[in-house]
CSV table of C-alpha atoms in Angstrom, one decimal:
chain,number,residue,atom,x,y,z
A,1,MET,CA,-85.9,-187.8,64.9
A,2,SER,CA,-82.4,-187.5,66.1
A,3,THR,CA,-82.8,-183.7,65.7
A,4,ILE,CA,-85.8,-183.6,68.0
A,5,ASN,CA,-84.0,-185.7,70.5
A,6,GLU,CA,-81.1,-183.3,70.4
A,7,SER,CA,-83.2,-180.6,71.1
A,8,PHE,CA,-84.6,-182.2,74.1
A,9,ASP,CA,-81.1,-182.9,75.6
A,10,THR,CA,-79.1,-179.8,74.9
A,11,LYS,CA,-81.4,-176.9,73.4
A,12,VAL,CA,-84.4,-177.2,75.5
A,13,ALA,CA,-84.0,-178.9,78.8
A,14,VAL,CA,-81.5,-176.4,80.4
A,15,PRO,CA,-83.4,-173.2,79.3
A,16,ILE,CA,-86.7,-174.7,80.6
A,17,GLU,CA,-85.7,-175.5,84.0
A,18,GLN,CA,-84.3,-171.9,84.3
A,19,THR,CA,-87.3,-170.0,82.9
A,20,SER,CA,-90.3,-172.0,83.7
A,21,THR,CA,-92.1,-172.5,87.1
A,22,LEU,CA,-93.9,-175.6,85.9
A,23,ASP,CA,-93.6,-179.0,87.6
A,24,GLU,CA,-91.0,-181.2,85.8
A,25,SER,CA,-93.9,-183.5,84.9
A,26,LEU,CA,-95.0,-180.9,82.4
A,27,HIS,CA,-91.5,-180.6,80.8
A,28,PRO,CA,-90.8,-182.0,77.4
A,29,LYS,CA,-90.5,-185.8,77.3
A,30,SER,CA,-87.1,-187.0,75.8
A,31,ASP,CA,-87.0,-190.2,73.8
A,32,GLN,CA,-85.5,-192.0,76.7
A,33,ASP,CA,-88.3,-191.2,78.9
A,34,ARG,CA,-90.9,-192.5,76.6
A,35,THR,CA,-91.9,-196.1,77.2
A,36,VAL,CA,-95.1,-196.7,75.3
A,37,LYS,CA,-94.7,-198.8,72.2
A,38,PRO,CA,-97.1,-198.8,69.3
A,39,ARG,CA,-98.7,-202.1,70.4
A,40,ASP,CA,-99.4,-200.5,73.8
A,41,TYR,CA,-100.9,-197.6,71.9
A,42,VAL,CA,-103.4,-199.7,70.2
A,43,PHE,CA,-104.4,-201.6,73.3
A,44,MET,CA,-104.6,-198.2,75.2
A,45,TRP,CA,-107.2,-197.0,72.8
A,46,ILE,CA,-108.9,-200.3,72.6
A,47,GLY,CA,-109.1,-200.1,76.3
A,48,ASP,CA,-110.4,-196.7,76.4
A,49,GLY,CA,-113.1,-197.2,73.6
A,50,VAL,CA,-114.4,-200.4,75.5
A,51,ASN,CA,-116.0,-198.7,78.3
A,52,LEU,CA,-119.6,-198.3,79.9
A,53,GLY,CA,-119.6,-194.8,79.0
A,54,ASN,CA,-119.5,-195.4,75.3
A,55,MET,CA,-122.0,-198.2,75.6
A,56,THR,CA,-124.5,-195.9,77.6
A,57,LEU,CA,-124.1,-193.4,74.7
A,58,GLY,CA,-125.2,-196.2,72.3
A,59,ALA,CA,-127.9,-197.0,74.8
A,60,SER,CA,-129.0,-193.4,74.4
A,61,VAL,CA,-130.7,-194.1,70.9
A,62,ILE,CA,-133.4,-195.8,72.8
A,63,VAL,CA,-135.3,-193.3,74.9
A,64,ALA,CA,-138.3,-194.9,76.9
A,65,GLY,CA,-138.3,-197.9,74.7
A,66,VAL,CA,-138.5,-196.1,71.5
A,67,ALA,CA,-135.6,-195.8,69.0
A,68,THR,CA,-134.7,-192.4,67.8
A,69,LEU,CA,-132.4,-193.8,65.3
A,70,ASN,CA,-132.5,-197.3,63.7
A,71,ILE,CA,-129.5,-199.5,63.4
A,72,TYR,CA,-128.4,-198.4,60.1
A,73,GLN,CA,-128.5,-194.8,61.1
A,74,THR,CA,-126.7,-195.5,64.5
A,75,ILE,CA,-123.8,-197.4,62.6
A,76,LEU,CA,-123.4,-194.7,59.8
A,77,ALA,CA,-123.4,-192.0,62.5
A,78,ALA,CA,-120.7,-194.0,64.5
A,79,LEU,CA,-118.7,-194.5,61.2
A,80,ILE,CA,-118.7,-190.8,60.4
A,81,SER,CA,-117.8,-190.0,64.0
A,82,ILE,CA,-114.9,-192.4,64.2
A,83,GLY,CA,-113.5,-191.1,60.7
A,84,ILE,CA,-113.6,-187.5,62.1
A,85,ILE,CA,-112.1,-188.5,65.4
A,86,SER,CA,-109.2,-190.4,64.0
A,87,THR,CA,-108.3,-187.7,61.6
A,88,ILE,CA,-108.3,-184.9,64.4
A,89,PHE,CA,-106.2,-187.1,66.7
A,90,ALA,CA,-103.7,-187.7,64.0
A,91,LEU,CA,-103.4,-184.0,63.4
A,92,ASN,CA,-103.4,-182.7,66.9
A,93,ASP,CA,-101.0,-185.3,68.5
A,94,ARG,CA,-98.1,-184.0,66.2
A,95,LEU,CA,-96.9,-181.3,68.3
A,96,GLY,CA,-97.0,-183.5,71.4
A,97,TYR,CA,-95.3,-186.4,69.6
A,98,ARG,CA,-92.5,-184.3,68.1
A,99,GLU,CA,-91.7,-182.0,71.0
A,100,GLY,CA,-92.8,-184.2,74.1
A,101,ILE,CA,-95.0,-181.4,75.6
A,102,PRO,CA,-98.5,-182.0,77.3
A,103,TYR,CA,-101.8,-180.2,76.3
A,104,VAL,CA,-101.6,-177.5,79.0
A,105,VAL,CA,-98.2,-176.3,77.4
A,106,GLN,CA,-99.5,-176.5,73.9
A,107,LEU,CA,-102.3,-174.3,74.8
A,108,ARG,CA,-99.8,-171.4,75.4
A,109,MET,CA,-99.2,-170.8,71.7
A,110,ALA,CA,-102.6,-169.9,70.9
A,111,PHE,CA,-104.1,-168.5,74.3
A,112,GLY,CA,-101.1,-167.4,76.2
A,113,ILE,CA,-99.7,-168.5,79.5
A,114,LYS,CA,-102.5,-166.6,81.5
A,115,GLY,CA,-105.2,-167.2,78.7
A,116,LYS,CA,-104.7,-170.9,78.7
A,117,VAL,CA,-106.5,-171.1,82.2
A,118,ILE,CA,-110.0,-171.1,80.6
A,119,SER,CA,-109.3,-173.6,77.7
A,120,SER,CA,-107.4,-176.0,80.1
A,121,LEU,CA,-110.5,-176.1,82.5
A,122,LEU,CA,-112.7,-176.7,79.6
A,123,ARG,CA,-110.8,-180.2,79.4
A,124,GLY,CA,-110.3,-180.9,83.2
A,125,ILE,CA,-113.9,-180.2,84.2
A,126,PRO,CA,-115.7,-182.6,81.8
A,127,ALA,CA,-113.0,-185.3,82.4
A,128,ILE,CA,-113.5,-185.2,86.2
A,129,VAL,CA,-117.1,-185.6,85.7
A,130,TRP,CA,-116.7,-188.5,83.3
A,131,TYR,CA,-114.2,-189.8,85.9
A,132,GLY,CA,-117.0,-189.8,88.3
A,133,ILE,CA,-119.5,-191.4,86.1
A,134,GLN,CA,-117.3,-194.0,85.0
A,135,SER,CA,-116.4,-195.0,88.6
A,136,TRP,CA,-120.2,-195.0,89.5
A,137,ILE,CA,-121.0,-197.6,86.7
A,138,GLY,CA,-117.9,-199.7,87.8
A,139,GLY,CA,-119.3,-199.3,91.5
A,140,THR,CA,-122.5,-200.6,90.2
A,141,ALA,CA,-120.8,-203.6,88.5
A,142,LEU,CA,-118.8,-204.3,91.8
A,143,ASN,CA,-122.2,-204.2,93.6
A,144,GLU,CA,-123.5,-207.0,91.4
A,145,ILE,CA,-120.4,-209.1,92.2
A,146,MET,CA,-120.8,-208.5,95.7
A,147,LYS,CA,-124.4,-209.4,95.7
A,148,ILE,CA,-123.6,-212.7,94.0
A,149,VAL,CA,-120.9,-213.6,96.2
A,150,THR,CA,-122.6,-212.7,99.5
A,151,ASP,CA,-125.9,-214.4,98.1
A,152,GLY,CA,-127.7,-211.1,98.3
A,153,SER,CA,-126.6,-210.0,101.9
A,154,PHE,CA,-124.6,-207.1,100.6
A,155,ASN,CA,-126.1,-204.5,98.4
A,156,ASN,CA,-124.6,-201.1,98.6
A,157,VAL,CA,-123.5,-199.4,95.5
A,158,VAL,CA,-122.4,-196.2,97.4
A,159,VAL,CA,-119.7,-198.3,99.4
A,160,CYS,CA,-118.6,-200.0,96.3
A,161,PHE,CA,-118.3,-196.7,94.3
A,162,VAL,CA,-116.3,-195.1,97.1
A,163,GLY,CA,-114.1,-198.0,97.5
A,164,LEU,CA,-113.3,-198.3,93.7
A,165,GLN,CA,-112.7,-194.5,93.6
A,166,LEU,CA,-110.1,-194.8,96.5
A,167,PHE,CA,-108.4,-197.7,94.8
A,168,GLN,CA,-108.1,-195.6,91.7
A,169,ILE,CA,-106.7,-192.6,93.4
A,170,VAL,CA,-103.9,-194.9,94.8
A,171,LEU,CA,-103.4,-196.5,91.4
A,172,SER,CA,-103.1,-193.0,89.8
A,173,LEU,CA,-100.3,-192.1,92.1
A,174,PHE,CA,-98.0,-194.5,90.1
A,175,GLY,CA,-98.6,-192.5,86.9
A,176,PHE,CA,-99.3,-193.3,83.3
A,177,HIS,CA,-97.2,-196.2,82.9
A,178,ALA,CA,-98.3,-198.1,85.9
A,179,ILE,CA,-101.4,-199.2,84.1
A,180,LYS,CA,-100.1,-200.3,80.8
A,181,TRP,CA,-100.7,-203.9,81.6
A,182,VAL,CA,-104.1,-203.2,82.8
A,183,GLU,CA,-104.9,-201.7,79.3
A,184,THR,CA,-103.8,-204.7,77.5
A,185,VAL,CA,-105.4,-207.4,79.6
A,186,ALA,CA,-108.6,-205.3,80.2
A,187,SER,CA,-109.1,-204.4,76.4
A,188,VAL,CA,-108.3,-208.1,75.1
A,189,VAL,CA,-110.5,-209.9,77.6
A,190,PHE,CA,-113.4,-207.4,77.7
A,191,MET,CA,-113.7,-207.5,74.0
A,192,ALA,CA,-113.8,-211.1,74.1
A,193,ALA,CA,-116.7,-210.8,76.8
A,194,LEU,CA,-118.4,-208.4,74.5
A,195,VAL,CA,-118.2,-210.8,71.6
A,196,TYR,CA,-120.0,-213.4,74.0
A,197,VAL,CA,-122.5,-210.9,75.0
A,198,PHE,CA,-123.0,-210.1,71.2
A,199,GLY,CA,-123.8,-213.8,70.6
A,200,ILE,CA,-126.5,-214.0,73.3
A,201,LEU,CA,-128.1,-210.9,72.2
A,202,MET,CA,-128.1,-212.4,68.7
A,203,THR,CA,-129.5,-215.7,69.6
A,204,SER,CA,-132.0,-214.9,72.5
A,205,HIS,CA,-133.1,-211.3,71.9
A,206,THR,CA,-133.4,-210.7,68.2
A,207,ALA,CA,-137.2,-210.1,68.3
A,208,ASP,CA,-136.9,-207.4,70.9
A,209,ILE,CA,-133.9,-205.8,69.1
A,210,ALA,CA,-135.6,-206.1,65.7
A,211,GLN,CA,-138.7,-204.5,67.0
A,212,ASN,CA,-137.4,-201.8,69.2
A,213,TRP,CA,-134.3,-200.8,67.1
A,214,VAL,CA,-133.6,-202.5,63.6
A,215,GLN,CA,-137.1,-201.9,62.3
A,216,ALA,CA,-137.6,-198.4,63.8
A,217,LYS,CA,-138.3,-195.5,61.4
A,218,GLY,CA,-135.6,-193.5,63.1
A,219,SER,CA,-134.6,-190.2,61.4
A,220,TRP,CA,-132.0,-188.8,59.0
A,221,GLY,CA,-132.6,-185.3,60.1
A,222,LEU,CA,-131.5,-183.5,63.2
A,223,PRO,CA,-131.4,-186.6,65.6
A,224,PHE,CA,-129.0,-188.2,63.2
A,225,PHE,CA,-126.5,-185.3,63.0
A,226,GLY,CA,-127.2,-184.7,66.7
A,227,LEU,CA,-126.0,-188.1,67.6
A,228,ILE,CA,-122.8,-187.6,65.5
A,229,MET,CA,-122.2,-184.5,67.6
A,230,VAL,CA,-122.8,-186.3,70.8
A,231,PHE,CA,-120.1,-189.0,69.7
A,232,LEU,CA,-117.9,-186.3,68.7
A,233,GLY,CA,-118.3,-184.3,72.0
A,234,ASN,CA,-117.7,-187.7,73.8
A,235,TYR,CA,-114.3,-187.8,72.4
A,236,ALA,CA,-113.7,-184.0,72.0
A,237,GLY,CA,-112.0,-183.8,75.4
A,238,ILE,CA,-109.8,-186.6,74.5
A,239,PHE,CA,-108.6,-185.5,71.0
A,240,VAL,CA,-108.2,-182.0,72.2
A,241,SER,CA,-105.4,-183.2,74.5
A,242,ALA,CA,-103.9,-185.7,72.2
A,243,ALA,CA,-100.5,-184.3,73.2
A,244,ASP,CA,-100.9,-185.8,76.6
A,245,TYR,CA,-100.9,-189.2,75.1
A,246,SER,CA,-98.5,-188.9,72.2
A,247,ARG,CA,-95.7,-187.4,74.3
A,248,GLU,CA,-95.4,-191.0,75.7
A,249,LEU,CA,-95.1,-192.7,72.5
A,250,LYS,CA,-91.8,-193.8,71.5
A,251,THR,CA,-90.4,-191.8,68.5
A,252,GLY,CA,-89.6,-192.8,65.0
A,253,LEU,CA,-93.3,-193.3,63.4
A,254,SER,CA,-94.5,-191.5,60.5
A,255,ASP,CA,-97.6,-189.4,60.6
A,256,LYS,CA,-99.5,-192.1,58.6
A,257,LYS,CA,-98.4,-194.9,61.0
A,258,ARG,CA,-99.4,-192.9,63.9
A,259,GLY,CA,-102.9,-192.1,62.4
A,260,ALA,CA,-103.5,-195.9,62.0
A,261,LEU,CA,-102.8,-196.4,65.6
A,262,TYR,CA,-105.9,-194.4,66.3
A,263,PHE,CA,-108.3,-195.3,63.4
A,264,ILE,CA,-108.0,-199.1,63.9
A,265,PRO,CA,-108.5,-199.4,67.7
A,266,ILE,CA,-111.2,-196.8,67.8
A,267,THR,CA,-112.9,-198.4,64.9
A,268,ILE,CA,-112.9,-201.9,66.6
A,269,SER,CA,-113.7,-200.6,70.0
A,270,TYR,CA,-115.8,-197.5,69.8
A,271,GLY,CA,-118.0,-198.7,67.0
A,272,PHE,CA,-118.6,-202.3,68.5
A,273,VAL,CA,-119.4,-200.8,72.0
A,274,ILE,CA,-122.0,-198.5,70.6
A,275,VAL,CA,-123.7,-201.1,68.9
A,276,ILE,CA,-123.7,-203.2,71.8
A,277,GLY,CA,-125.2,-200.5,73.9
A,278,ALA,CA,-128.1,-199.9,71.7
A,279,MET,CA,-128.8,-203.6,71.4
A,280,LEU,CA,-128.8,-204.0,75.2
A,281,ALA,CA,-131.2,-201.0,75.5
A,282,ALA,CA,-133.3,-202.4,72.9
A,283,ALA,CA,-133.5,-206.0,74.6
A,284,THR,CA,-133.9,-204.9,78.0
A,285,GLY,CA,-135.3,-201.3,78.1
A,286,VAL,CA,-132.4,-200.5,80.6
A,287,THR,CA,-129.9,-197.8,79.7
A,288,ASN,CA,-127.3,-198.5,82.4
A,289,PRO,CA,-125.3,-201.2,80.8
A,290,ALA,CA,-124.0,-202.4,84.2
A,291,GLN,CA,-127.6,-203.2,85.1
A,292,ALA,CA,-128.7,-204.5,81.7
A,293,LEU,CA,-125.8,-207.0,81.2
A,294,PRO,CA,-127.0,-209.2,84.3
A,295,ILE,CA,-130.5,-209.3,82.9
A,296,ILE,CA,-129.5,-210.8,79.5
A,297,LEU,CA,-126.9,-213.1,80.9
A,298,ASN,CA,-129.0,-214.5,83.6
A,299,ASN,CA,-126.0,-216.5,85.0
A,300,ASP,CA,-124.2,-215.8,88.2
A,301,TYR,CA,-121.0,-217.1,87.3
A,302,VAL,CA,-121.0,-215.1,83.8
A,303,SER,CA,-122.4,-212.2,85.6
A,304,VAL,CA,-119.5,-212.2,88.0
A,305,PHE,CA,-117.0,-212.5,85.1
A,306,VAL,CA,-118.5,-209.8,83.0
A,307,SER,CA,-119.0,-207.3,86.0
A,308,ALA,CA,-115.4,-207.8,87.1
A,309,PHE,CA,-114.1,-206.8,83.6
A,310,ILE,CA,-116.6,-203.8,83.7
A,311,VAL,CA,-114.6,-202.7,86.8
A,312,ILE,CA,-111.2,-203.1,85.2
A,313,ALA,CA,-112.3,-201.5,82.1
A,314,VAL,CA,-113.6,-198.5,84.0
A,315,ILE,CA,-110.2,-198.2,85.8
A,316,ALA,CA,-108.3,-198.4,82.6
A,317,THR,CA,-110.5,-196.0,80.8
A,318,ASN,CA,-110.3,-193.5,83.7
A,319,MET,CA,-106.5,-193.7,83.9
A,320,VAL,CA,-106.0,-192.8,80.2
A,321,ALA,CA,-108.9,-190.4,79.4
A,322,ASN,CA,-110.2,-188.9,82.7
A,323,ILE,CA,-107.3,-188.7,85.1
A,324,ILE,CA,-104.0,-187.9,83.5
A,325,PRO,CA,-105.4,-184.8,81.6
A,326,PRO,CA,-107.1,-183.1,84.7
A,327,VAL,CA,-104.0,-184.0,86.8
A,328,TYR,CA,-101.9,-182.0,84.3
A,329,VAL,CA,-104.3,-179.1,84.5
A,330,ILE,CA,-104.4,-179.1,88.4
A,331,THR,CA,-100.5,-179.4,88.4
A,332,MET,CA,-100.3,-176.4,85.9
A,333,LEU,CA,-102.9,-174.2,87.9
A,334,THR,CA,-101.8,-174.9,91.4
A,335,LYS,CA,-97.9,-175.6,91.0
A,336,LEU,CA,-98.4,-178.8,92.9
A,337,LYS,CA,-96.6,-182.0,92.3
A,338,TYR,CA,-98.1,-184.8,90.3
A,339,LYS,CA,-99.3,-187.0,93.2
A,340,PRO,CA,-101.1,-184.2,95.2
A,341,SER,CA,-102.9,-183.2,92.1
A,342,ALA,CA,-103.8,-186.9,91.2
A,343,ILE,CA,-105.4,-187.2,94.8
A,344,ILE,CA,-107.3,-183.9,94.4
A,345,THR,CA,-108.6,-185.2,90.8
A,346,GLY,CA,-110.0,-188.4,92.5
A,347,LEU,CA,-111.6,-186.5,95.3
A,348,LEU,CA,-113.4,-184.0,93.1
A,349,ALA,CA,-114.8,-186.8,90.9
A,350,LEU,CA,-115.9,-188.6,94.0
A,351,VAL,CA,-118.2,-185.5,94.6
A,352,ALA,CA,-119.4,-185.0,91.0
A,353,PHE,CA,-122.8,-186.4,91.7
A,354,PRO,CA,-122.5,-189.2,89.0
A,355,TRP,CA,-125.4,-191.2,90.5
A,356,LEU,CA,-127.6,-188.4,89.3
A,357,LEU,CA,-126.1,-188.2,85.8
A,358,ILE,CA,-126.3,-191.9,85.0
A,359,GLN,CA,-130.1,-192.2,85.7
A,360,GLU,CA,-132.3,-192.7,82.7
A,361,SER,CA,-134.3,-189.4,83.6
A,362,SER,CA,-130.7,-187.6,83.3
A,363,ALA,CA,-129.8,-189.2,79.8
A,364,THR,CA,-131.1,-186.1,78.0
A,365,GLY,CA,-129.3,-183.7,80.5
A,366,LEU,CA,-126.0,-185.9,80.1
A,367,ASN,CA,-126.1,-185.6,76.3
A,368,MET,CA,-126.8,-181.8,76.8
A,369,PHE,CA,-123.8,-181.4,78.9
A,370,ILE,CA,-121.6,-183.3,76.4
A,371,LEU,CA,-123.0,-180.9,73.7
A,372,ILE,CA,-122.3,-177.7,75.7
A,373,TYR,CA,-118.8,-178.4,76.8
A,374,SER,CA,-118.0,-179.5,73.2
A,375,ALA,CA,-119.4,-176.2,72.1
A,376,PHE,CA,-116.1,-174.8,73.5
A,377,LEU,CA,-113.8,-177.7,72.7
A,378,GLY,CA,-114.6,-177.6,69.1
A,379,PRO,CA,-113.4,-174.1,69.0
A,380,VAL,CA,-110.2,-174.9,71.2
A,381,ILE,CA,-109.1,-177.8,68.9
A,382,SER,CA,-109.9,-175.7,65.8
A,383,ILE,CA,-107.9,-172.8,67.0
A,384,LEU,CA,-104.9,-175.2,68.1
A,385,LEU,CA,-104.9,-176.8,64.6
A,386,VAL,CA,-105.1,-173.4,62.8
A,387,ASP,CA,-102.3,-172.0,64.9
A,388,TYR,CA,-99.9,-174.9,64.6
A,389,PHE,CA,-100.5,-175.8,60.8
A,390,ILE,CA,-101.3,-172.7,59.2
A,391,LEU,CA,-99.9,-169.8,61.2
A,392,ARG,CA,-96.7,-171.4,62.4
A,393,LYS,CA,-96.2,-173.9,59.7
A,394,GLN,CA,-95.4,-176.5,62.4
A,395,LYS,CA,-92.5,-174.6,63.9
A,396,VAL,CA,-92.6,-173.6,67.4
A,397,ASP,CA,-89.8,-172.2,69.6
A,398,MET,CA,-90.0,-174.6,72.8
A,399,THR,CA,-87.6,-172.6,74.8
A,400,ASP,CA,-89.9,-169.4,74.2
A,401,LEU,CA,-93.0,-171.6,75.0
A,402,TYR,CA,-91.8,-172.4,78.2
A,403,ASN,CA,-90.5,-169.0,79.0
A,404,GLU,CA,-92.7,-167.4,81.7
A,405,GLU,CA,-91.7,-163.8,80.3
A,406,GLY,CA,-91.4,-164.6,76.7
A,407,SER,CA,-93.5,-163.8,73.7
A,408,PHE,CA,-96.3,-166.2,74.9
A,409,ALA,CA,-96.7,-164.4,78.3
A,410,GLY,CA,-100.1,-163.0,79.3
A,411,TYR,CA,-103.1,-163.5,76.9
A,412,ASN,CA,-103.7,-163.9,73.3
A,413,PRO,CA,-106.8,-161.9,72.6
A,414,ALA,CA,-107.2,-163.3,69.1
A,415,GLY,CA,-107.3,-166.9,70.6
A,416,LEU,CA,-109.7,-166.1,73.4
A,417,LEU,CA,-112.0,-164.0,71.2
A,418,ALA,CA,-112.1,-166.7,68.6
A,419,MET,CA,-112.9,-169.2,71.2
A,420,PHE,CA,-115.9,-167.2,72.5
A,421,ILE,CA,-117.1,-166.3,68.9
A,422,GLY,CA,-117.0,-169.9,68.1
A,423,ALA,CA,-118.8,-171.1,71.2
A,424,ALA,CA,-121.6,-168.4,70.8
A,425,ALA,CA,-122.2,-169.4,67.2
A,426,ALA,CA,-122.3,-173.1,68.5
A,427,PHE,CA,-125.1,-172.2,70.8
A,428,LEU,CA,-127.2,-171.0,68.2
A,429,GLU,CA,-128.0,-174.8,67.3
A,430,VAL,CA,-126.8,-176.9,70.2
A,431,GLU,CA,-127.3,-180.1,68.6
A,432,LEU,CA,-124.7,-179.3,66.0
A,433,ALA,CA,-122.5,-177.3,68.4
A,434,TRP,CA,-119.2,-179.0,67.9
A,435,ILE,CA,-118.9,-178.6,64.0
A,436,ILE,CA,-120.3,-175.3,64.1
A,437,GLY,CA,-118.0,-174.2,66.9
A,438,LEU,CA,-115.1,-175.6,65.0
A,439,VAL,CA,-115.7,-173.8,61.6
A,440,VAL,CA,-116.6,-170.6,63.1
A,441,ALA,CA,-113.7,-170.4,65.7
A,442,GLY,CA,-111.0,-171.5,63.1
A,443,THR,CA,-112.1,-168.9,60.5
A,444,SER,CA,-112.5,-166.1,63.2
A,445,TYR,CA,-108.9,-166.9,64.8
A,446,TYR,CA,-107.1,-166.7,61.4
A,447,LEU,CA,-109.0,-163.5,60.5
A,448,LEU,CA,-108.3,-162.0,63.9
A,449,SER,CA,-104.7,-163.0,63.7
A,450,LYS,CA,-104.1,-161.3,60.4
A,451,PHE,CA,-106.1,-158.0,60.7
A,452,ALA,CA,-106.3,-157.4,64.4
A,453,PHE,CA,-104.2,-156.7,67.5
A,454,LYS,CA,-101.2,-155.3,65.6
A,455,GLY,CA,-98.0,-155.5,67.6
A,456,SER,CA,-99.1,-158.7,69.5
A,457,SER,CA,-96.2,-160.7,70.6
A,458,PHE,CA,-98.3,-163.8,69.6
A,459,LYS,CA,-97.7,-163.1,65.9
A,460,LYS,CA,-94.0,-163.9,66.6
A,461,GLY,CA,-93.1,-167.1,64.5
A,462,THR,CA,-96.3,-167.1,62.5
A,463,ILE,CA,-97.0,-166.0,59.0
A,464,PHE,CA,-98.2,-162.6,60.1
A,465,GLU,CA,-94.9,-161.6,61.7
A,466,LYS,CA,-93.5,-158.5,60.3
C-alpha cells in the first residue's frame, strides 16, 4: 500500500490541482484522510440494510393480502440477491479503495469527462427519490411518537417530515464522518428492536403469517426472478457507486477481507429486514412498516422506542446511501462546494413526492421505478467492470483521469452506446431488466471498444491500444 500512498502524495496531488476544475472533495483520498475502520464499515452497511425502505420491499411480496411468493421463495430470492450484491461490491469498490477516487471520477474512464453526466445522474436521481421516501417513512414514525407523547393532540405527518428533512440537511453539512457514531448505535439497537419484533410476530401472529405467506403457493416463475431483480435494483445505485464508500476505508485490507465487509453485514441486515417486512405485511395487511409496527406492538412505550429508532435508522441510511453520492454528482455538475450541494440535495428530496410513492396503491409503480433505473444501472456497472478489469487490467493513470484536456476528455462513444444498447435490451423484459442490461452492455462495450471507433483516445491504456 505504500506505493499507493506515495502516488497520492507526490505523483497525483500536484498535477490534479493544476489540471482539474473539480472541487477538492472529489480529489483522491490519501491514507491520512481516511478515517473509516473495518468495524465502522461493517456497522455502516448494517445501518444501511436495516431500514424501512428494505422492509417495504419485503412487504411488497404481499399484495392486497395475497402473497405473490411464499416464505421459501422470498428467502431464496433474498440470498441469491445478497450473494450477487456482495460480489459486485467487492469488485467495483477496488479502484476507489486503491486510488481514493469517487464514483463520478471513476465514470470518466468508460464514459468520458462530458459523457459521464448521464451515467452520474442515473445514480443521483434515484438516490434523491429514495432520500425523500426514507424521510417520509421517518416522518411517519416521528408522527407516531408525537401522537403518543401529546396524547393524540398532535397528528401531522407533513410537519414531521419537513422537520426531519431539515435536520438531515443540517447533519449532512458535517460530511460523511460526522455520522459514524449514528451508524454504529442505530444498527446495533435497531437490530435488537427487530429481534424483539420478530419474537412478537412469532408468538402472537403465527396463524396470519402462516396463512397469508408461509403456506401460500407463490411462484417459481417470473415473479420469483422479478423479485430478485427488484432486490438487485434496490442496491444497484449503491454498489455502482461503491468507490464513494471504499475511498473512505483505511488502507491495508486484502480484496477477500474487504469482500467480507460487504457479505456479512448485508446478509445479517438485508436478509433479516426483508423477512420482517414480509411477516409484518402478512400479519397486518399494511405495507408501510412505520404504520404496521405500532399495530403489532400495541404498546405505547415500545412503539415510541421502535419509532424513535426508525427515525435514527432513516437518518443513518440516508447519510450513507442517499445523500453522499448525489451530493458528489451535484458538486461535479455545478462546480459548487460540498455544503451548498448537500443543501440542494436535501431540498430536492423534500419535493420528490415521497408521500405518493409510499402508498400501497403505488407499490407496483415504485417497483417499476426501481426496475427502470436499474435497467440503466445494470449496464453502467457492467461497463465499469469490463473497462477496469478486462480492458485496463486494473491500471489507470490518475493524473490523466483528472486532466480536463487529457485522453478522457469529451465523450467515449463506445461506453455511451453500450449503455443504451444494454438498457434497450433490458426493456424487452422489464422484470429481468437488471441482469439483461448487465450482460448485453458488458458484451457490447467490449466489442465496440475492440472493433469500433478506431483512433479513439479512450483506447489509450487498454488492451486495444496500438
